[in-house]
């Protein structure tokens, strides 16, 4: 029987380290102030089965003064985010970060960004407000209106500023450090393992039930929860501003905590001060521009029907003055919202101009930005025109010492020696485009020791409905398996280790199973876990890549999670997480559509 050894003292876990740069000194916080003349129009609201129209005189105030000072707005078209619709309870808060109070007898709409609060629900709300130049009249206070007019409306403004730019060609590979980036710290390793297991389950839930791209402002591709993930430094703007972003092969959008008034609700993690989260300041960059609604790149996020939202634009006019709608990205237990910018991505010997990046000004439970490396057009590899990229994830320890691997961005396509390859696979689903952004590979068999685990074919290969198959994901901490697959693997491990004592108390505390007591062993031999892949490749996991040793209790736990409930749901059946990829050089060959790997020390 093939077996793996774990020496006592070889601790596998995550240390805590806050990365990134602090907000630059002197960033102006500013105060809210009007940026345009009062606007006149009407607002139409369906109430009690009827549609009522209300005249509106609104003085526009902007929540985020950074955008005001940066774009120097003199005249704007008012647009209200459609996030106000379909939000009725606190449970929908990840997609509904806005508060809408309504007071009779006047319609008083106050649009602000605060922590989610339950509010009154309307099926649809249509705002029809246009900006007009005022005729010269006697001066009146902007806040005064007719007896039928409501108090001021507080909303965001959109404006388009685009320029024709192109990337500077350079085929030399770019190598960046890749560091472990956990946000959670606990002196209790059992609590930390439980936290990472729950985060992996939450992420798997989001991976398996994403929403397709549409003309809605909501987009739910796979996006990481960030705990236990890895970060890499990226520089945007002119002059450049450097932030550490979560490296994620399971999503495509690149976004930054943005503006000095960036808000992060529920982000008080150990060693994380929500008020001091490093952020990108657009007004300090001469290359920042908002992406327009008619810009083809807007469709990367919202799909081809997004132009139907350009209501204030003439369809025949290329230079539309309305921006791309606000995006909302949902995670397993968090979300972020913002606007798309066209910016310069700056490397030491290469600049990528007109790079589309998300400028997030609100997040919930998600303090860090994300570098999406998925298969979507908006991903970093796609926008850079990379032929391949590779990474090597440093191992995790039960200490606070720094561990950094490498992230290689390669435009040359040069062959890498010593790798074993398996081809990528496309998800055949036509109903959910989000599945096509994942990197699928084909697992033919799973072995525990020399014993092949019986796994039904439908879990190993994605079907026409998009369900089944396996993806590789740097944003998931632990590997996830649908319950039937997990039970088959776990039961075989338990069978082969039947002579060992189960640590059921640790299982209940960590949410991981099976766990075994190894406190009396100087070294440990467990059956080897191996994935047999299409093309003949074999991925044999070192013991430290699929069992975590809890030093405080002398217990080793399998670092594979599954659903808490019996229902498996749709989407990929197996999600190969970052913990299983430690000390593994992984190459994504985007030209030849294959993934290669070899075992090596990454730090």
PDB file of C-alpha atoms in Angstrom, residues 148-282:
ATOM      1  CA  UNK A 148     -45.440  68.936  -3.677  1.00  0.00           C
ATOM      2  CA  UNK A 149     -41.708  68.390  -4.083  1.00  0.00           C
ATOM      3  CA  UNK A 150     -39.869  65.972  -1.820  1.00  0.00           C
ATOM      4  CA  UNK A 151     -36.697  66.678   0.133  1.00  0.00           C
ATOM      5  CA  UNK A 152     -33.367  66.253  -1.685  1.00  0.00           C
ATOM      6  CA  UNK A 153     -32.361  63.006  -3.352  1.00  0.00           C
ATOM      7  CA  UNK A 154     -28.914  61.695  -2.554  1.00  0.00           C
ATOM      8  CA  UNK A 155     -27.444  59.579  -5.360  1.00  0.00           C
ATOM      9  CA  UNK A 156     -24.375  58.622  -7.316  1.00  0.00           C
ATOM     10  CA  UNK A 157     -23.330  60.298 -10.536  1.00  0.00           C
ATOM     11  CA  UNK A 158     -21.979  58.638 -13.636  1.00  0.00           C
ATOM     12  CA  UNK A 159     -19.869  60.205 -16.380  1.00  0.00           C
ATOM     13  CA  UNK A 160     -17.740  58.778 -19.196  1.00  0.00           C
ATOM     14  CA  UNK A 161     -14.159  59.801 -19.849  1.00  0.00           C
ATOM     15  CA  UNK A 162     -12.405  57.434 -22.257  1.00  0.00           C
ATOM     16  CA  UNK A 163      -9.248  57.603 -24.337  1.00  0.00           C
ATOM     17  CA  UNK A 164      -7.733  55.303 -26.916  1.00  0.00           C
ATOM     18  CA  UNK A 165      -4.760  53.535 -25.396  1.00  0.00           C
ATOM     19  CA  UNK A 166      -2.991  50.241 -25.976  1.00  0.00           C
ATOM     20  CA  UNK A 167      -0.671  47.917 -24.113  1.00  0.00           C
ATOM     21  CA  UNK A 168       3.061  48.147 -24.574  1.00  0.00           C
ATOM     22  CA  UNK A 169       4.188  44.813 -25.991  1.00  0.00           C
ATOM     23  CA  UNK A 170       6.743  42.849 -23.983  1.00  0.00           C
ATOM     24  CA  UNK A 171       7.202  39.075 -23.954  1.00  0.00           C
ATOM     25  CA  UNK A 172       9.542  38.869 -20.956  1.00  0.00           C
ATOM     26  CA  UNK A 173       7.950  36.908 -18.099  1.00  0.00           C
ATOM     27  CA  UNK A 174       6.989  38.892 -15.004  1.00  0.00           C
ATOM     28  CA  UNK A 175       7.595  37.260 -11.628  1.00  0.00           C
ATOM     29  CA  UNK A 176       5.724  38.484  -8.549  1.00  0.00           C
ATOM     30  CA  UNK A 177       5.817  37.323  -4.919  1.00  0.00           C
ATOM     31  CA  UNK A 178       2.834  35.274  -3.784  1.00  0.00           C
ATOM     32  CA  UNK A 179       2.240  35.340  -0.030  1.00  0.00           C
ATOM     33  CA  UNK A 180      -0.272  33.632   2.215  1.00  0.00           C
ATOM     34  CA  UNK A 181      -2.944  36.153   3.118  1.00  0.00           C
ATOM     35  CA  UNK A 182      -5.276  35.062   5.917  1.00  0.00           C
ATOM     36  CA  UNK A 183      -7.486  37.638   7.621  1.00  0.00           C
ATOM     37  CA  UNK A 184      -8.369  35.426  10.546  1.00  0.00           C
ATOM     38  CA  UNK A 185      -6.142  34.766  13.518  1.00  0.00           C
ATOM     39  CA  UNK A 186      -6.803  32.742  16.592  1.00  0.00           C
ATOM     40  CA  UNK A 187      -4.635  31.351  19.342  1.00  0.00           C
ATOM     41  CA  UNK A 188      -6.823  28.240  19.159  1.00  0.00           C
ATOM     42  CA  UNK A 189      -5.859  26.118  16.097  1.00  0.00           C
ATOM     43  CA  UNK A 190      -9.130  24.190  16.355  1.00  0.00           C
ATOM     44  CA  UNK A 191     -11.110  27.402  15.992  1.00  0.00           C
ATOM     45  CA  UNK A 192      -8.965  28.469  13.049  1.00  0.00           C
ATOM     46  CA  UNK A 193      -9.458  25.146  11.254  1.00  0.00           C
ATOM     47  CA  UNK A 194     -13.193  25.439  11.826  1.00  0.00           C
ATOM     48  CA  UNK A 195     -13.114  28.954  10.396  1.00  0.00           C
ATOM     49  CA  UNK A 196     -11.223  27.853   7.263  1.00  0.00           C
ATOM     50  CA  UNK A 197     -13.477  24.832   6.796  1.00  0.00           C
ATOM     51  CA  UNK A 198     -16.579  27.040   6.979  1.00  0.00           C
ATOM     52  CA  UNK A 199     -15.036  29.548   4.566  1.00  0.00           C
ATOM     53  CA  UNK A 200     -14.287  26.729   2.106  1.00  0.00           C
ATOM     54  CA  UNK A 201     -17.888  25.512   2.348  1.00  0.00           C
ATOM     55  CA  UNK A 202     -19.242  29.026   1.796  1.00  0.00           C
ATOM     56  CA  UNK A 203     -17.036  29.512  -1.230  1.00  0.00           C
ATOM     57  CA  UNK A 204     -18.034  26.149  -2.664  1.00  0.00           C
ATOM     58  CA  UNK A 205     -21.685  27.138  -2.306  1.00  0.00           C
ATOM     59  CA  UNK A 206     -21.045  30.270  -4.366  1.00  0.00           C
ATOM     60  CA  UNK A 207     -18.992  28.373  -6.963  1.00  0.00           C
ATOM     61  CA  UNK A 208     -21.721  25.824  -7.465  1.00  0.00           C
ATOM     62  CA  UNK A 209     -24.548  28.347  -7.834  1.00  0.00           C
ATOM     63  CA  UNK A 210     -23.245  31.376  -9.749  1.00  0.00           C
ATOM     64  CA  UNK A 211     -25.480  33.677 -11.749  1.00  0.00           C
ATOM     65  CA  UNK A 212     -25.064  34.074 -15.481  1.00  0.00           C
ATOM     66  CA  UNK A 213     -24.060  37.401 -16.970  1.00  0.00           C
ATOM     67  CA  UNK A 214     -27.020  39.540 -17.842  1.00  0.00           C
ATOM     68  CA  UNK A 215     -28.027  43.160 -17.982  1.00  0.00           C
ATOM     69  CA  UNK A 216     -28.552  43.079 -14.213  1.00  0.00           C
ATOM     70  CA  UNK A 217     -26.099  44.932 -12.009  1.00  0.00           C
ATOM     71  CA  UNK A 218     -25.688  41.737 -10.002  1.00  0.00           C
ATOM     72  CA  UNK A 219     -22.999  39.357 -11.073  1.00  0.00           C
ATOM     73  CA  UNK A 220     -22.074  36.291  -9.064  1.00  0.00           C
ATOM     74  CA  UNK A 221     -19.144  34.514 -10.597  1.00  0.00           C
ATOM     75  CA  UNK A 222     -16.865  32.611  -8.353  1.00  0.00           C
ATOM     76  CA  UNK A 223     -15.117  35.074  -6.093  1.00  0.00           C
ATOM     77  CA  UNK A 224     -13.034  34.245  -3.053  1.00  0.00           C
ATOM     78  CA  UNK A 225     -13.949  34.678   0.559  1.00  0.00           C
ATOM     79  CA  UNK A 226     -10.213  35.435   0.972  1.00  0.00           C
ATOM     80  CA  UNK A 227      -9.533  33.609   4.232  1.00  0.00           C
ATOM     81  CA  UNK A 228      -6.487  31.417   3.938  1.00  0.00           C
ATOM     82  CA  UNK A 229      -5.851  32.618   0.389  1.00  0.00           C
ATOM     83  CA  UNK A 230      -2.721  34.134  -1.189  1.00  0.00           C
ATOM     84  CA  UNK A 231      -1.981  37.709  -2.214  1.00  0.00           C
ATOM     85  CA  UNK A 232       0.270  39.407  -4.740  1.00  0.00           C
ATOM     86  CA  UNK A 233       1.244  43.091  -5.108  1.00  0.00           C
ATOM     87  CA  UNK A 234      -0.132  44.944  -8.146  1.00  0.00           C
ATOM     88  CA  UNK A 235       0.370  48.602  -9.074  1.00  0.00           C
ATOM     89  CA  UNK A 236      -2.275  50.728 -10.795  1.00  0.00           C
ATOM     90  CA  UNK A 237      -2.414  54.374 -11.841  1.00  0.00           C
ATOM     91  CA  UNK A 238      -0.115  57.215 -12.896  1.00  0.00           C
ATOM     92  CA  UNK A 239       1.855  57.536 -10.698  1.00  0.00           C
ATOM     93  CA  UNK A 240       1.316  53.971  -9.589  1.00  0.00           C
ATOM     94  CA  UNK A 241      -0.312  52.942  -6.315  1.00  0.00           C
ATOM     95  CA  UNK A 242       0.495  49.441  -5.039  1.00  0.00           C
ATOM     96  CA  UNK A 243      -1.970  47.197  -3.228  1.00  0.00           C
ATOM     97  CA  UNK A 244      -1.882  43.510  -2.304  1.00  0.00           C
ATOM     98  CA  UNK A 245      -4.752  41.649  -3.994  1.00  0.00           C
ATOM     99  CA  UNK A 246      -6.061  38.151  -3.423  1.00  0.00           C
ATOM    100  CA  UNK A 247      -4.869  35.821  -6.190  1.00  0.00           C
ATOM    101  CA  UNK A 248      -7.877  33.886  -7.513  1.00  0.00           C
ATOM    102  CA  UNK A 249      -8.103  31.499 -10.463  1.00  0.00           C
ATOM    103  CA  UNK A 250     -11.826  31.024  -9.859  1.00  0.00           C
ATOM    104  CA  UNK A 251     -13.035  34.518 -10.779  1.00  0.00           C
ATOM    105  CA  UNK A 252     -12.239  37.014 -13.515  1.00  0.00           C
ATOM    106  CA  UNK A 253     -12.865  40.576 -12.312  1.00  0.00           C
ATOM    107  CA  UNK A 254      -9.914  42.533 -10.907  1.00  0.00           C
ATOM    108  CA  UNK A 255     -11.095  45.051  -8.310  1.00  0.00           C
ATOM    109  CA  UNK A 256      -9.572  47.361  -5.712  1.00  0.00           C
ATOM    110  CA  UNK A 257     -10.734  48.950  -2.460  1.00  0.00           C
ATOM    111  CA  UNK A 258     -11.195  52.396  -3.947  1.00  0.00           C
ATOM    112  CA  UNK A 259     -11.307  56.057  -2.849  1.00  0.00           C
ATOM    113  CA  UNK A 260     -10.471  57.425   0.589  1.00  0.00           C
ATOM    114  CA  UNK A 261     -14.087  56.883   1.685  1.00  0.00           C
ATOM    115  CA  UNK A 262     -14.102  53.162   0.936  1.00  0.00           C
ATOM    116  CA  UNK A 263     -16.456  51.470   3.393  1.00  0.00           C
ATOM    117  CA  UNK A 264     -16.115  47.896   4.577  1.00  0.00           C
ATOM    118  CA  UNK A 265     -18.961  46.671   6.762  1.00  0.00           C
ATOM    119  CA  UNK A 266     -18.385  43.711   9.078  1.00  0.00           C
ATOM    120  CA  UNK A 267     -14.637  43.872   8.448  1.00  0.00           C
ATOM    121  CA  UNK A 268     -13.280  44.094  11.992  1.00  0.00           C
ATOM    122  CA  UNK A 269     -10.994  41.075  11.750  1.00  0.00           C
ATOM    123  CA  UNK A 270      -7.867  40.561  13.873  1.00  0.00           C
ATOM    124  CA  UNK A 271      -5.067  42.806  12.594  1.00  0.00           C
ATOM    125  CA  UNK A 272      -7.504  44.507  10.184  1.00  0.00           C
ATOM    126  CA  UNK A 273      -8.626  48.067  10.910  1.00  0.00           C
ATOM    127  CA  UNK A 274     -11.527  48.903   8.534  1.00  0.00           C
ATOM    128  CA  UNK A 275     -10.569  52.588   8.676  1.00  0.00           C
ATOM    129  CA  UNK A 276      -6.999  51.877   7.539  1.00  0.00           C
ATOM    130  CA  UNK A 277      -7.557  49.353   4.754  1.00  0.00           C
ATOM    131  CA  UNK A 278      -5.116  50.163   1.905  1.00  0.00           C
ATOM    132  CA  UNK A 279      -7.054  51.633  -1.005  1.00  0.00           C
ATOM    133  CA  UNK A 280      -6.660  53.075  -4.482  1.00  0.00           C
ATOM    134  CA  UNK A 281      -7.283  56.832  -4.817  1.00  0.00           C
ATOM    135  CA  UNK A 282      -8.484  57.660  -8.387  1.00  0.00           C
TER     136      UNK A 282
END
